[in-house]
mmCIF file of C-alpha atoms in Angstrom:
data_model
loop_
_atom_site.group_PDB
_atom_site.id
_atom_site.type_symbol
_atom_site.label_atom_id
_atom_site.label_comp_id
_atom_site.label_asym_id
_atom_site.label_seq_id
_atom_site.Cartn_x
_atom_site.Cartn_y
_atom_site.Cartn_z
ATOM 1 C CA MET O 1 -84.382 8.072 99.933
ATOM 2 C CA LYS O 2 -87.844 8.054 98.374
ATOM 3 C CA ILE O 3 -90.744 10.080 99.840
ATOM 4 C CA LEU O 4 -94.491 9.490 99.411
ATOM 5 C CA SER O 5 -97.349 11.451 101.040
ATOM 6 C CA ASN O 6 -100.807 10.453 102.294
ATOM 7 C CA THR O 7 -100.116 6.842 101.430
ATOM 8 C CA SER O 8 -102.201 3.763 102.168
ATOM 9 C CA LEU O 9 -100.320 1.346 104.422
ATOM 10 C CA LYS O 10 -102.343 -1.657 103.280
ATOM 11 C CA PRO O 11 -99.518 -3.015 101.050
ATOM 12 C CA TYR O 12 -96.892 -2.391 103.724
ATOM 13 C CA HIS O 13 -98.152 -4.601 106.542
ATOM 14 C CA THR O 14 -99.238 -8.213 106.253
ATOM 15 C CA PHE O 15 -102.500 -7.798 108.197
ATOM 16 C CA GLY O 16 -103.735 -5.715 105.268
ATOM 17 C CA ILE O 17 -105.818 -3.291 107.354
ATOM 18 C CA ASP O 18 -106.752 -0.247 105.264
ATOM 19 C CA VAL O 19 -105.063 2.607 107.118
ATOM 20 C CA SER O 20 -102.811 5.420 105.923
ATOM 21 C CA ALA O 21 -99.767 7.448 106.961
ATOM 22 C CA ASN O 22 -99.118 11.147 106.495
ATOM 23 C CA THR O 23 -95.730 10.363 104.973
ATOM 24 C CA LEU O 24 -93.968 7.191 103.819
ATOM 25 C CA ILE O 25 -90.205 7.196 103.211
ATOM 26 C CA GLU O 26 -87.907 4.466 101.902
ATOM 27 C CA ALA O 27 -84.448 4.607 103.543
ATOM 28 C CA TYR O 28 -81.486 3.024 101.742
ATOM 29 C CA SER O 29 -78.645 3.829 104.178
ATOM 30 C CA ALA O 30 -77.874 4.784 107.764
ATOM 31 C CA SER O 31 -77.369 8.372 106.596
ATOM 32 C CA ASP O 32 -80.903 8.354 105.151
ATOM 33 C CA PHE O 33 -82.244 7.463 108.585
ATOM 34 C CA THR O 34 -80.184 10.225 110.177
ATOM 35 C CA GLN O 35 -81.501 12.759 107.652
ATOM 36 C CA ILE O 36 -85.101 11.678 108.201
ATOM 37 C CA TRP O 37 -84.789 12.055 111.960
ATOM 38 C CA GLN O 38 -83.384 15.559 111.478
ATOM 39 C CA ASP O 39 -85.957 16.644 108.891
ATOM 40 C CA TYR O 40 -88.926 15.278 110.834
ATOM 41 C CA ALA O 41 -87.661 15.904 114.362
ATOM 42 C CA SER O 42 -91.027 16.862 115.870
ATOM 43 C CA VAL O 43 -93.106 14.252 114.044
ATOM 44 C CA PRO O 44 -93.916 10.690 115.240
ATOM 45 C CA LYS O 45 -91.869 8.124 113.324
ATOM 46 C CA LEU O 46 -92.203 4.390 112.875
ATOM 47 C CA ILE O 47 -89.700 2.054 111.213
ATOM 48 C CA VAL O 48 -91.282 -0.777 109.239
ATOM 49 C CA GLY O 49 -89.586 -3.694 107.552
ATOM 50 C CA GLU O 50 -92.258 -5.822 105.937
ATOM 51 C CA GLY O 51 -94.906 -5.017 108.534
ATOM 52 C CA SER O 52 -95.213 -8.689 109.418
ATOM 53 C CA ASN O 53 -95.613 -8.146 113.151
ATOM 54 C CA LEU O 54 -97.790 -5.019 113.181
ATOM 55 C CA LEU O 55 -101.424 -4.152 113.710
ATOM 56 C CA PHE O 56 -102.184 -0.544 112.756
ATOM 57 C CA CYS O 57 -105.097 0.380 114.977
ATOM 58 C CA GLU O 58 -105.786 3.669 113.138
ATOM 59 C CA ASP O 59 -104.253 6.041 110.604
ATOM 60 C CA PHE O 60 -100.648 6.877 111.545
ATOM 61 C CA ALA O 61 -100.254 10.642 112.006
ATOM 62 C CA GLY O 62 -96.553 10.735 111.247
ATOM 63 C CA VAL O 63 -93.774 9.263 109.139
ATOM 64 C CA VAL O 64 -93.501 5.561 108.357
ATOM 65 C CA VAL O 65 -89.918 4.722 107.358
ATOM 66 C CA LEU O 66 -89.249 1.573 105.338
ATOM 67 C CA ASN O 67 -85.864 -0.092 105.917
ATOM 68 C CA ARG O 68 -84.375 -0.789 102.495
ATOM 69 C CA ILE O 69 -80.679 -1.194 103.405
ATOM 70 C CA LYS O 70 -79.293 -4.164 101.438
ATOM 71 C CA GLY O 71 -76.146 -6.294 101.334
ATOM 72 C CA ILE O 72 -74.618 -9.583 102.547
ATOM 73 C CA GLU O 73 -70.929 -10.141 103.284
ATOM 74 C CA VAL O 74 -69.363 -13.472 104.281
ATOM 75 C CA GLU O 75 -66.042 -14.173 105.993
ATOM 76 C CA GLU O 76 -64.863 -17.747 106.483
ATOM 77 C CA THR O 77 -62.693 -19.102 109.286
ATOM 78 C CA ALA O 78 -61.596 -22.667 110.007
ATOM 79 C CA SER O 79 -64.609 -23.237 112.251
ATOM 80 C CA HIS O 80 -67.335 -20.784 111.174
ATOM 81 C CA TRP O 81 -68.970 -18.734 108.476
ATOM 82 C CA HIS O 82 -69.391 -15.159 109.668
ATOM 83 C CA LEU O 83 -72.191 -13.237 107.936
ATOM 84 C CA HIS O 84 -72.665 -9.471 107.991
ATOM 85 C CA VAL O 85 -76.229 -8.877 106.773
ATOM 86 C CA ALA O 86 -77.890 -5.509 106.176
ATOM 87 C CA GLY O 87 -81.084 -4.838 108.088
ATOM 88 C CA GLY O 88 -83.247 -4.467 104.985
ATOM 89 C CA GLU O 89 -82.606 -7.985 103.679
ATOM 90 C CA ASN O 90 -85.530 -10.413 103.732
ATOM 91 C CA TRP O 91 -85.091 -12.954 106.536
ATOM 92 C CA HIS O 92 -86.449 -16.054 104.790
ATOM 93 C CA GLU O 93 -84.492 -15.298 101.617
ATOM 94 C CA LEU O 94 -81.354 -15.112 103.771
ATOM 95 C CA VAL O 95 -82.129 -18.484 105.387
ATOM 96 C CA SER O 96 -82.804 -20.061 101.992
ATOM 97 C CA TRP O 97 -79.566 -18.627 100.565
ATOM 98 C CA THR O 98 -77.433 -19.913 103.455
ATOM 99 C CA VAL O 99 -78.859 -23.417 103.055
ATOM 100 C CA GLU O 100 -78.175 -23.322 99.302
ATOM 101 C CA GLN O 101 -74.591 -22.203 100.009
ATOM 102 C CA GLY O 102 -74.043 -25.090 102.417
ATOM 103 C CA MET O 103 -73.983 -22.807 105.466
ATOM 104 C CA ALA O 104 -76.148 -24.611 108.010
ATOM 105 C CA GLY O 105 -77.545 -23.203 111.220
ATOM 106 C CA LEU O 106 -80.541 -21.036 110.289
ATOM 107 C CA GLU O 107 -82.730 -23.718 108.707
ATOM 108 C CA ASN O 108 -85.099 -24.005 111.701
ATOM 109 C CA LEU O 109 -85.934 -20.319 111.243
ATOM 110 C CA ALA O 110 -87.204 -20.687 107.677
ATOM 111 C CA LEU O 111 -90.341 -18.868 106.512
ATOM 112 C CA ILE O 112 -90.412 -16.481 109.473
ATOM 113 C CA PRO O 113 -91.698 -13.286 107.866
ATOM 114 C CA GLY O 114 -89.914 -9.957 108.163
ATOM 115 C CA LEU O 115 -86.510 -8.432 107.634
ATOM 116 C CA VAL O 116 -83.102 -9.219 109.122
ATOM 117 C CA GLY O 117 -83.164 -5.947 111.074
ATOM 118 C CA SER O 118 -86.334 -7.048 112.871
ATOM 119 C CA ALA O 119 -84.973 -10.449 113.909
ATOM 120 C CA PRO O 120 -82.922 -9.319 116.940
ATOM 121 C CA ILE O 121 -85.637 -6.963 118.176
ATOM 122 C CA GLN O 122 -88.075 -9.823 118.608
ATOM 123 C CA ASN O 123 -85.354 -12.448 119.090
ATOM 124 C CA ILE O 124 -87.254 -14.554 116.586
ATOM 125 C CA GLY O 125 -87.352 -18.279 117.145
ATOM 126 C CA ALA O 126 -88.933 -21.487 115.934
ATOM 127 C CA TYR O 127 -88.555 -25.254 116.305
ATOM 128 C CA GLY O 128 -86.002 -25.114 119.098
ATOM 129 C CA VAL O 129 -83.747 -22.349 117.739
ATOM 130 C CA GLU O 130 -83.651 -18.615 118.531
ATOM 131 C CA VAL O 131 -81.720 -15.999 116.600
ATOM 132 C CA ASN O 132 -79.637 -15.031 119.646
ATOM 133 C CA GLU O 133 -77.949 -18.462 119.385
ATOM 134 C CA ARG O 134 -76.537 -17.473 115.979
ATOM 135 C CA CYS O 135 -75.995 -13.754 116.610
ATOM 136 C CA ASP O 136 -72.483 -12.323 117.032
ATOM 137 C CA TYR O 137 -73.370 -8.647 117.043
ATOM 138 C CA VAL O 138 -75.886 -6.031 116.001
ATOM 139 C CA ASP O 139 -74.886 -2.740 114.337
ATOM 140 C CA VAL O 140 -77.203 0.037 115.466
ATOM 141 C CA LEU O 141 -77.571 3.676 114.506
ATOM 142 C CA MET O 142 -77.864 5.706 117.696
ATOM 143 C CA LEU O 143 -80.375 8.406 116.847
ATOM 144 C CA GLU O 144 -79.142 10.937 119.416
ATOM 145 C CA THR O 145 -75.573 10.951 118.101
ATOM 146 C CA GLY O 146 -75.910 9.693 114.514
ATOM 147 C CA GLU O 147 -73.170 7.158 115.294
ATOM 148 C CA VAL O 148 -73.295 3.506 114.218
ATOM 149 C CA VAL O 149 -72.332 1.336 117.196
ATOM 150 C CA ARG O 150 -71.584 -2.399 117.231
ATOM 151 C CA MET O 151 -73.258 -4.224 120.126
ATOM 152 C CA GLY O 152 -72.167 -7.742 121.025
ATOM 153 C CA ALA O 153 -74.871 -10.343 121.503
ATOM 154 C CA GLY O 154 -74.534 -10.104 125.282
ATOM 155 C CA ALA O 155 -75.246 -6.378 125.227
ATOM 156 C CA CYS O 156 -78.500 -7.015 123.359
ATOM 157 C CA GLU O 157 -80.013 -8.631 126.495
ATOM 158 C CA PHE O 158 -81.897 -11.270 124.520
ATOM 159 C CA GLY O 159 -84.824 -13.045 126.142
ATOM 160 C CA TYR O 160 -87.864 -14.968 124.966
ATOM 161 C CA ARG O 161 -89.202 -12.772 122.124
ATOM 162 C CA ASP O 162 -87.422 -9.911 123.816
ATOM 163 C CA SER O 163 -84.308 -7.741 123.643
ATOM 164 C CA ILE O 164 -82.935 -4.385 124.724
ATOM 165 C CA PHE O 165 -84.327 -2.974 121.466
ATOM 166 C CA LYS O 166 -87.864 -3.450 122.800
ATOM 167 C CA ARG O 167 -86.973 -1.750 126.077
ATOM 168 C CA GLU O 168 -84.086 0.661 126.830
ATOM 169 C CA LEU O 169 -83.215 1.289 123.182
ATOM 170 C CA LYS O 170 -86.760 1.426 121.875
ATOM 171 C CA GLU O 171 -87.103 4.462 119.565
ATOM 172 C CA LYS O 172 -83.475 5.359 120.320
ATOM 173 C CA ALA O 173 -81.643 3.018 117.948
ATOM 174 C CA ILE O 174 -82.127 1.585 114.473
ATOM 175 C CA ILE O 175 -80.680 -1.795 113.495
ATOM 176 C CA VAL O 176 -78.723 -1.342 110.261
ATOM 177 C CA ALA O 177 -76.937 -4.724 110.168
ATOM 178 C CA VAL O 178 -76.695 -8.046 112.001
ATOM 179 C CA GLY O 179 -73.653 -10.297 112.409
ATOM 180 C CA LEU O 180 -74.395 -14.018 112.376
ATOM 181 C CA SER O 181 -72.023 -16.895 113.128
ATOM 182 C CA LEU O 182 -72.723 -20.337 111.657
ATOM 183 C CA PRO O 183 -70.513 -23.231 112.841
ATOM 184 C CA LYS O 184 -69.132 -25.536 110.159
ATOM 185 C CA VAL O 185 -69.688 -28.542 112.410
ATOM 186 C CA TRP O 186 -73.444 -28.782 112.092
ATOM 187 C CA VAL O 187 -75.581 -30.108 114.940
ATOM 188 C CA PRO O 188 -79.191 -30.510 113.770
ATOM 189 C CA VAL O 189 -81.969 -29.360 116.106
ATOM 190 C CA THR O 190 -84.807 -31.790 115.511
ATOM 191 C CA GLY O 191 -86.319 -32.394 118.918
ATOM 192 C CA TYR O 192 -89.205 -29.996 118.496
ATOM 193 C CA GLY O 193 -92.601 -31.269 117.360
ATOM 194 C CA ALA O 194 -92.881 -32.728 113.891
ATOM 195 C CA LEU O 195 -89.164 -32.265 113.213
ATOM 196 C CA ALA O 196 -88.547 -35.369 115.309
ATOM 197 C CA ASP O 197 -89.679 -37.419 112.281
ATOM 198 C CA LEU O 198 -86.438 -36.412 110.563
ATOM 199 C CA ASN O 199 -84.366 -38.396 113.049
ATOM 200 C CA ALA O 200 -85.268 -41.529 111.124
ATOM 201 C CA LEU O 201 -83.255 -40.322 108.120
ATOM 202 C CA SER O 202 -79.851 -41.996 107.804
ATOM 203 C CA GLU O 203 -78.137 -38.928 106.332
ATOM 204 C CA LEU O 204 -79.944 -35.857 107.602
ATOM 205 C CA THR O 205 -79.003 -32.527 105.994
ATOM 206 C CA ALA O 206 -79.766 -28.896 106.745
ATOM 207 C CA LYS O 207 -81.807 -28.814 103.535
ATOM 208 C CA ASP O 208 -83.975 -31.645 104.890
ATOM 209 C CA VAL O 209 -84.677 -29.597 108.019
ATOM 210 C CA PHE O 210 -85.285 -26.438 105.972
ATOM 211 C CA GLU O 211 -87.778 -28.174 103.692
ATOM 212 C CA LYS O 212 -89.582 -29.831 106.608
ATOM 213 C CA VAL O 213 -89.925 -26.514 108.454
ATOM 214 C CA CYS O 214 -91.285 -24.888 105.285
ATOM 215 C CA GLU O 215 -93.718 -27.768 104.802
ATOM 216 C CA ILE O 216 -95.003 -27.534 108.373
ATOM 217 C CA ARG O 217 -95.347 -23.757 108.336
ATOM 218 C CA ARG O 218 -97.113 -23.707 104.957
ATOM 219 C CA GLU O 219 -99.484 -26.401 106.144
ATOM 220 C CA LYS O 220 -100.369 -24.631 109.383
ATOM 221 C CA LEU O 221 -99.932 -20.929 108.683
ATOM 222 C CA PRO O 222 -101.881 -18.866 106.146
ATOM 223 C CA ASP O 223 -99.926 -17.081 103.419
ATOM 224 C CA PRO O 224 -100.158 -13.308 104.141
ATOM 225 C CA ALA O 225 -100.284 -12.701 100.383
ATOM 226 C CA LEU O 226 -103.621 -14.552 100.344
ATOM 227 C CA VAL O 227 -105.026 -14.054 103.863
ATOM 228 C CA GLY O 228 -104.053 -11.031 105.944
ATOM 229 C CA ASN O 229 -102.312 -11.980 109.186
ATOM 230 C CA ALA O 230 -99.270 -11.213 111.301
ATOM 231 C CA GLY O 231 -98.169 -14.766 112.062
ATOM 232 C CA SER O 232 -98.236 -15.882 115.692
ATOM 233 C CA PHE O 233 -100.444 -13.324 117.397
ATOM 234 C CA PHE O 234 -99.715 -14.407 120.980
ATOM 235 C CA LYS O 235 -96.583 -15.426 122.857
ATOM 236 C CA ASN O 236 -96.357 -18.918 124.303
ATOM 237 C CA PRO O 237 -96.971 -18.207 128.000
ATOM 238 C CA VAL O 238 -94.354 -19.058 130.601
ATOM 239 C CA VAL O 239 -95.822 -20.451 133.839
ATOM 240 C CA THR O 240 -94.568 -22.242 136.920
ATOM 241 C CA LYS O 241 -94.431 -26.018 136.859
ATOM 242 C CA SER O 242 -97.171 -26.165 139.494
ATOM 243 C CA VAL O 243 -99.525 -24.194 137.230
ATOM 244 C CA ALA O 244 -98.699 -26.495 134.302
ATOM 245 C CA GLU O 245 -99.353 -29.557 136.468
ATOM 246 C CA LYS O 246 -102.756 -28.177 137.554
ATOM 247 C CA ILE O 247 -103.732 -27.587 133.922
ATOM 248 C CA GLU O 248 -102.660 -31.099 132.988
ATOM 249 C CA ALA O 249 -104.558 -32.601 135.908
ATOM 250 C CA SER O 250 -107.759 -30.776 134.924
ATOM 251 C CA PHE O 251 -107.585 -30.786 131.132
ATOM 252 C CA GLY O 252 -105.183 -33.517 130.088
ATOM 253 C CA GLU O 253 -101.687 -33.260 128.681
ATOM 254 C CA CYS O 254 -100.802 -29.804 127.397
ATOM 255 C CA PRO O 255 -97.856 -29.383 125.016
ATOM 256 C CA SER O 256 -95.091 -27.754 127.024
ATOM 257 C CA TYR O 257 -91.362 -27.093 127.086
ATOM 258 C CA ALA O 258 -89.308 -26.912 130.270
ATOM 259 C CA ILE O 259 -87.313 -23.671 130.466
ATOM 260 C CA ASN O 260 -85.648 -24.371 133.827
ATOM 261 C CA ASP O 261 -86.322 -26.246 137.055
ATOM 262 C CA ASP O 262 -89.220 -23.969 137.961
ATOM 263 C CA GLU O 263 -90.753 -22.703 134.719
ATOM 264 C CA VAL O 264 -92.532 -24.218 131.722
ATOM 265 C CA LYS O 265 -93.511 -22.709 128.372
ATOM 266 C CA LEU O 266 -97.028 -23.693 127.293
ATOM 267 C CA ALA O 267 -98.320 -23.813 123.730
ATOM 268 C CA ALA O 268 -100.608 -20.795 123.339
ATOM 269 C CA GLY O 269 -102.123 -22.290 120.191
ATOM 270 C CA TRP O 270 -103.205 -25.389 122.122
ATOM 271 C CA LEU O 271 -104.792 -23.286 124.879
ATOM 272 C CA ILE O 272 -106.748 -21.276 122.298
ATOM 273 C CA ASP O 273 -107.720 -24.378 120.318
ATOM 274 C CA GLN O 274 -108.889 -26.271 123.413
ATOM 275 C CA SER O 275 -110.957 -23.243 124.382
ATOM 276 C CA GLY O 276 -113.026 -23.890 121.269
ATOM 277 C CA LEU O 277 -111.980 -20.719 119.476
ATOM 278 C CA LYS O 278 -110.777 -22.003 116.096
ATOM 279 C CA GLY O 279 -112.818 -20.241 113.435
ATOM 280 C CA TYR O 280 -114.357 -17.780 115.919
ATOM 281 C CA CYS O 281 -115.100 -14.461 114.176
ATOM 282 C CA VAL O 282 -115.583 -10.845 115.143
ATOM 283 C CA GLY O 283 -116.602 -8.836 112.095
ATOM 284 C CA GLY O 284 -114.040 -9.522 109.391
ATOM 285 C CA ALA O 285 -111.443 -10.965 111.771
ATOM 286 C CA ALA O 286 -111.185 -14.624 112.791
ATOM 287 C CA VAL O 287 -109.118 -17.169 114.661
ATOM 288 C CA HIS O 288 -107.516 -19.252 111.920
ATOM 289 C CA GLU O 289 -109.229 -22.598 111.433
ATOM 290 C CA LYS O 290 -105.966 -24.574 111.168
ATOM 291 C CA GLN O 291 -103.685 -22.702 113.576
ATOM 292 C CA ALA O 292 -105.392 -21.073 116.541
ATOM 293 C CA LEU O 293 -102.305 -18.991 117.339
ATOM 294 C CA VAL O 294 -102.988 -16.898 114.220
ATOM 295 C CA LEU O 295 -105.662 -14.231 113.858
ATOM 296 C CA VAL O 296 -106.609 -13.465 110.260
ATOM 297 C CA ASN O 297 -108.203 -10.733 108.187
ATOM 298 C CA LEU O 298 -110.949 -12.438 106.159
ATOM 299 C CA GLY O 299 -110.837 -9.566 103.694
ATOM 300 C CA ASP O 300 -112.658 -6.621 105.191
ATOM 301 C CA ALA O 301 -111.558 -6.629 108.843
ATOM 302 C CA THR O 302 -111.144 -3.364 110.667
ATOM 303 C CA ALA O 303 -108.553 -2.830 113.366
ATOM 304 C CA ALA O 304 -111.410 -2.718 115.892
ATOM 305 C CA ASP O 305 -112.491 -6.208 114.762
ATOM 306 C CA VAL O 306 -109.008 -7.584 115.409
ATOM 307 C CA VAL O 307 -108.730 -5.842 118.786
ATOM 308 C CA MET O 308 -112.109 -7.169 119.945
ATOM 309 C CA LEU O 309 -111.247 -10.662 118.745
ATOM 310 C CA ALA O 310 -107.854 -10.619 120.465
ATOM 311 C CA GLN O 311 -109.422 -9.514 123.744
ATOM 312 C CA HIS O 312 -112.044 -12.248 123.485
ATOM 313 C CA VAL O 313 -109.284 -14.836 123.025
ATOM 314 C CA VAL O 314 -107.352 -13.505 126.038
ATOM 315 C CA ASP O 315 -110.461 -13.452 128.241
ATOM 316 C CA THR O 316 -111.651 -16.920 127.188
ATOM 317 C CA VAL O 317 -108.275 -18.590 127.776
ATOM 318 C CA TYR O 318 -107.904 -16.861 131.136
ATOM 319 C CA ARG O 319 -111.339 -17.965 132.322
ATOM 320 C CA ARG O 320 -110.625 -21.562 131.339
ATOM 321 C CA TYR O 321 -106.983 -21.993 132.357
ATOM 322 C CA GLY O 322 -106.068 -19.043 134.575
ATOM 323 C CA VAL O 323 -103.288 -18.164 132.124
ATOM 324 C CA LYS O 324 -103.117 -14.668 130.653
ATOM 325 C CA LEU O 325 -101.877 -14.523 127.062
ATOM 326 C CA GLU O 326 -99.691 -11.655 125.893
ATOM 327 C CA HIS O 327 -99.749 -10.480 122.298
ATOM 328 C CA GLU O 328 -96.596 -10.900 120.243
ATOM 329 C CA VAL O 329 -97.916 -8.565 117.538
ATOM 330 C CA ARG O 330 -97.161 -4.864 118.014
ATOM 331 C CA PHE O 331 -100.173 -2.552 118.239
ATOM 332 C CA MET O 332 -99.699 0.908 116.676
ATOM 333 C CA ALA O 333 -101.942 3.848 117.589
ATOM 334 C CA LYS O 334 -102.003 7.138 115.675
ATOM 335 C CA ASP O 335 -98.678 8.405 117.021
ATOM 336 C CA ALA O 336 -97.088 5.675 119.166
ATOM 337 C CA GLU O 337 -97.111 1.999 120.039
ATOM 338 C CA THR O 338 -99.866 0.873 122.349
ATOM 339 C CA SER O 339 -101.177 -2.423 123.729
ATOM 340 C CA LEU O 340 -104.301 -4.525 123.743
ATOM 341 C CA GLU O 341 -104.815 -3.759 127.422
ATOM 342 C CA ALA O 342 -104.560 -0.002 126.864
ATOM 343 C CA LEU O 343 -106.950 -0.091 123.910
ATOM 344 C CA CYS O 344 -109.546 -2.099 125.812
ATOM 345 C CA GLN O 345 -109.505 0.283 128.774
ATOM 346 C CA HIS O 346 -110.966 3.072 126.635
#
């Protein structure tokens, strides 16, 4: 492991807010994590991959641990490729590599920032595919026992941008590896948004889907290396069909996706856009001009700017549509995770 003290966290989270941590440690194995939890038993700890889904609201008065566990193993059966991927591998690089190797199935999830170990926590998804559909198991280090346990996909209790790792196992387990299963008989998923254009191709390939997803995301989403952001800031809200019908009757057709007979997922970006918030600024933070679902750091934003902007977005959308947005980005206070609601109550 590698230890740094009083370190700026600006390079370690994509929002680029200038905050610091008392201690920063790079962990290269499960045993490193175990040692850190023993050595810093009474100190707040936070595991960070690439910091692509974090907003540090103030300096972190504890230990930030960077997951640097690497490695990819592949086993082939008659019907599937089975991948065992270490938690510290970059997610997009994994997707790109599988496509290059002719292993289809992850292409819809291209250019999602973060590490492999973060993917099951959030149950990342895009363009009609979620990671739980490709997940066989998750290997987790149980912090109380120091034992690495393999959890089947069913035990992970995946939901929309949700899993057991955000609830019962939060701060109790660390994801050290993920098992993915990619079927050799490829069924393209191209019914979502602009991907439908690909259906006109006579010989569609996974690489075609991969490149189209990358094109769309690069066109709509700002590059964190150039403009600080944490990707989609809000979850797409799930409402009853009656609520969706009322919105459509009052405001015209709203992009939506039926989840079941009673519930519909609305496009949060559309709700924010139609509320006239694209480009709206608070201090150095702004709603992105091309993709309203993204809040950006224009260069000198403070955490307070982002918090105030996020609350303004939530309040404006609620007043207009009666739908309350929830943030997908994690908010970190000085010693623990918090929420927009909690911050705005102070």
